[in-house]
């Protein structure tokens, strides 16, 4: 399992730190680059939409949803 990597970001005018595994940081960078925007912009959008969820969890779920949508399996619920 990959170790957590902590990054500091400015979101909505305040600094925050987020810990994610390196593959999730890499995936978020790829997603942001594919959308032609900075990583901080993508994280800020996810932050706004997350509700009460933990930001790290929301970022992981965003990555999962992105790649599932690309694979044609957009549902986040496990197969039964």
PDB file of C-alpha atoms in Angstrom:
ATOM      1  CA  UNK A   1       0.000   0.000   0.000  1.00  0.00           C
ATOM      2  CA  UNK A   2       1.194   3.481  -0.857  1.00  0.00           C
ATOM      3  CA  UNK A   3       2.127   5.914   1.916  1.00  0.00           C
ATOM      4  CA  UNK A   4       0.122   9.085   2.399  1.00  0.00           C
ATOM      5  CA  UNK A   5       1.500  12.299   0.925  1.00  0.00           C
ATOM      6  CA  UNK A   6       0.377  15.562   2.509  1.00  0.00           C
ATOM      7  CA  UNK A   7      -0.078  18.672   0.371  1.00  0.00           C
ATOM      8  CA  UNK A   8      -1.053  22.188   1.294  1.00  0.00           C
ATOM      9  CA  UNK A   9      -3.523  23.931  -0.999  1.00  0.00           C
ATOM     10  CA  UNK A  10      -5.406  27.201  -1.041  1.00  0.00           C
ATOM     11  CA  UNK A  11      -9.142  26.533  -1.363  1.00  0.00           C
ATOM     12  CA  UNK A  12     -11.724  29.310  -1.310  1.00  0.00           C
ATOM     13  CA  UNK A  13      -9.193  31.740   0.109  1.00  0.00           C
ATOM     14  CA  UNK A  14      -7.916  29.555   2.952  1.00  0.00           C
ATOM     15  CA  UNK A  15      -5.019  27.124   3.267  1.00  0.00           C
ATOM     16  CA  UNK A  16      -5.694  23.494   4.022  1.00  0.00           C
ATOM     17  CA  UNK A  17      -3.683  20.297   4.055  1.00  0.00           C
ATOM     18  CA  UNK A  18      -4.852  17.103   2.405  1.00  0.00           C
ATOM     19  CA  UNK A  19      -3.306  13.659   2.747  1.00  0.00           C
ATOM     20  CA  UNK A  20      -3.699  11.190  -0.116  1.00  0.00           C
ATOM     21  CA  UNK A  21      -1.763   8.280  -1.514  1.00  0.00           C
ATOM     22  CA  UNK A  22       0.617   9.194  -4.366  1.00  0.00           C
ATOM     23  CA  UNK A  23      -1.497   7.420  -7.064  1.00  0.00           C
ATOM     24  CA  UNK A  24      -4.515   9.580  -6.119  1.00  0.00           C
ATOM     25  CA  UNK A  25      -2.448  12.781  -6.374  1.00  0.00           C
ATOM     26  CA  UNK A  26      -1.189  11.640  -9.776  1.00  0.00           C
ATOM     27  CA  UNK A  27      -4.735  10.831 -10.938  1.00  0.00           C
ATOM     28  CA  UNK A  28      -6.041  14.218  -9.761  1.00  0.00           C
ATOM     29  CA  UNK A  29      -3.228  15.955 -11.663  1.00  0.00           C
ATOM     30  CA  UNK A  30      -4.112  13.953 -14.799  1.00  0.00           C
ATOM     31  CA  UNK A  31      -7.803  14.843 -14.456  1.00  0.00           C
ATOM     32  CA  UNK A  32      -7.030  18.546 -13.941  1.00  0.00           C
ATOM     33  CA  UNK A  33      -4.622  18.585 -16.898  1.00  0.00           C
ATOM     34  CA  UNK A  34      -7.220  16.844 -19.063  1.00  0.00           C
ATOM     35  CA  UNK A  35      -9.680  19.591 -18.153  1.00  0.00           C
ATOM     36  CA  UNK A  36      -7.083  22.290 -18.821  1.00  0.00           C
ATOM     37  CA  UNK A  37      -7.041  23.739 -15.330  1.00  0.00           C
ATOM     38  CA  UNK A  38      -4.859  23.842 -12.237  1.00  0.00           C
ATOM     39  CA  UNK A  39      -5.090  21.104  -9.624  1.00  0.00           C
ATOM     40  CA  UNK A  40      -6.183  23.667  -7.009  1.00  0.00           C
ATOM     41  CA  UNK A  41      -9.188  24.580  -9.165  1.00  0.00           C
ATOM     42  CA  UNK A  42     -10.293  20.941  -9.409  1.00  0.00           C
ATOM     43  CA  UNK A  43      -9.845  20.415  -5.664  1.00  0.00           C
ATOM     44  CA  UNK A  44     -11.831  23.599  -4.922  1.00  0.00           C
ATOM     45  CA  UNK A  45     -14.719  22.360  -7.082  1.00  0.00           C
ATOM     46  CA  UNK A  46     -14.736  18.984  -5.341  1.00  0.00           C
ATOM     47  CA  UNK A  47     -14.563  20.758  -1.973  1.00  0.00           C
ATOM     48  CA  UNK A  48     -17.672  22.813  -2.798  1.00  0.00           C
ATOM     49  CA  UNK A  49     -19.658  19.730  -3.802  1.00  0.00           C
ATOM     50  CA  UNK A  50     -18.617  17.401  -0.978  1.00  0.00           C
ATOM     51  CA  UNK A  51     -21.165  18.390   1.647  1.00  0.00           C
ATOM     52  CA  UNK A  52     -20.225  16.891   5.015  1.00  0.00           C
ATOM     53  CA  UNK A  53     -17.797  14.331   3.555  1.00  0.00           C
ATOM     54  CA  UNK A  54     -14.130  14.395   4.449  1.00  0.00           C
ATOM     55  CA  UNK A  55     -12.143  16.203   1.716  1.00  0.00           C
ATOM     56  CA  UNK A  56      -9.644  13.363   1.279  1.00  0.00           C
ATOM     57  CA  UNK A  57     -12.490  10.887   0.844  1.00  0.00           C
ATOM     58  CA  UNK A  58     -14.279  13.206  -1.582  1.00  0.00           C
ATOM     59  CA  UNK A  59     -11.112  13.475  -3.674  1.00  0.00           C
ATOM     60  CA  UNK A  60     -10.679   9.691  -3.774  1.00  0.00           C
ATOM     61  CA  UNK A  61     -14.324   9.223  -4.755  1.00  0.00           C
ATOM     62  CA  UNK A  62     -13.975  11.839  -7.501  1.00  0.00           C
ATOM     63  CA  UNK A  63     -11.009   9.955  -8.960  1.00  0.00           C
ATOM     64  CA  UNK A  64     -12.947   6.688  -8.771  1.00  0.00           C
ATOM     65  CA  UNK A  65     -16.018   8.215 -10.436  1.00  0.00           C
ATOM     66  CA  UNK A  66     -13.887   9.806 -13.170  1.00  0.00           C
ATOM     67  CA  UNK A  67     -12.183   6.560 -14.147  1.00  0.00           C
ATOM     68  CA  UNK A  68     -15.366   4.514 -13.802  1.00  0.00           C
ATOM     69  CA  UNK A  69     -17.123   6.941 -16.143  1.00  0.00           C
ATOM     70  CA  UNK A  70     -14.276   6.570 -18.637  1.00  0.00           C
ATOM     71  CA  UNK A  71     -14.586   2.789 -18.360  1.00  0.00           C
ATOM     72  CA  UNK A  72     -18.353   2.951 -18.829  1.00  0.00           C
ATOM     73  CA  UNK A  73     -19.223   1.874 -15.277  1.00  0.00           C
ATOM     74  CA  UNK A  74     -20.353   5.176 -13.761  1.00  0.00           C
ATOM     75  CA  UNK A  75     -22.101   3.744 -10.674  1.00  0.00           C
ATOM     76  CA  UNK A  76     -20.336   4.231  -7.342  1.00  0.00           C
ATOM     77  CA  UNK A  77     -22.310   1.489  -5.647  1.00  0.00           C
ATOM     78  CA  UNK A  78     -20.659  -1.937  -5.447  1.00  0.00           C
ATOM     79  CA  UNK A  79     -21.863  -4.695  -7.739  1.00  0.00           C
ATOM     80  CA  UNK A  80     -24.290  -7.063  -6.043  1.00  0.00           C
TER      81      UNK A  80
END
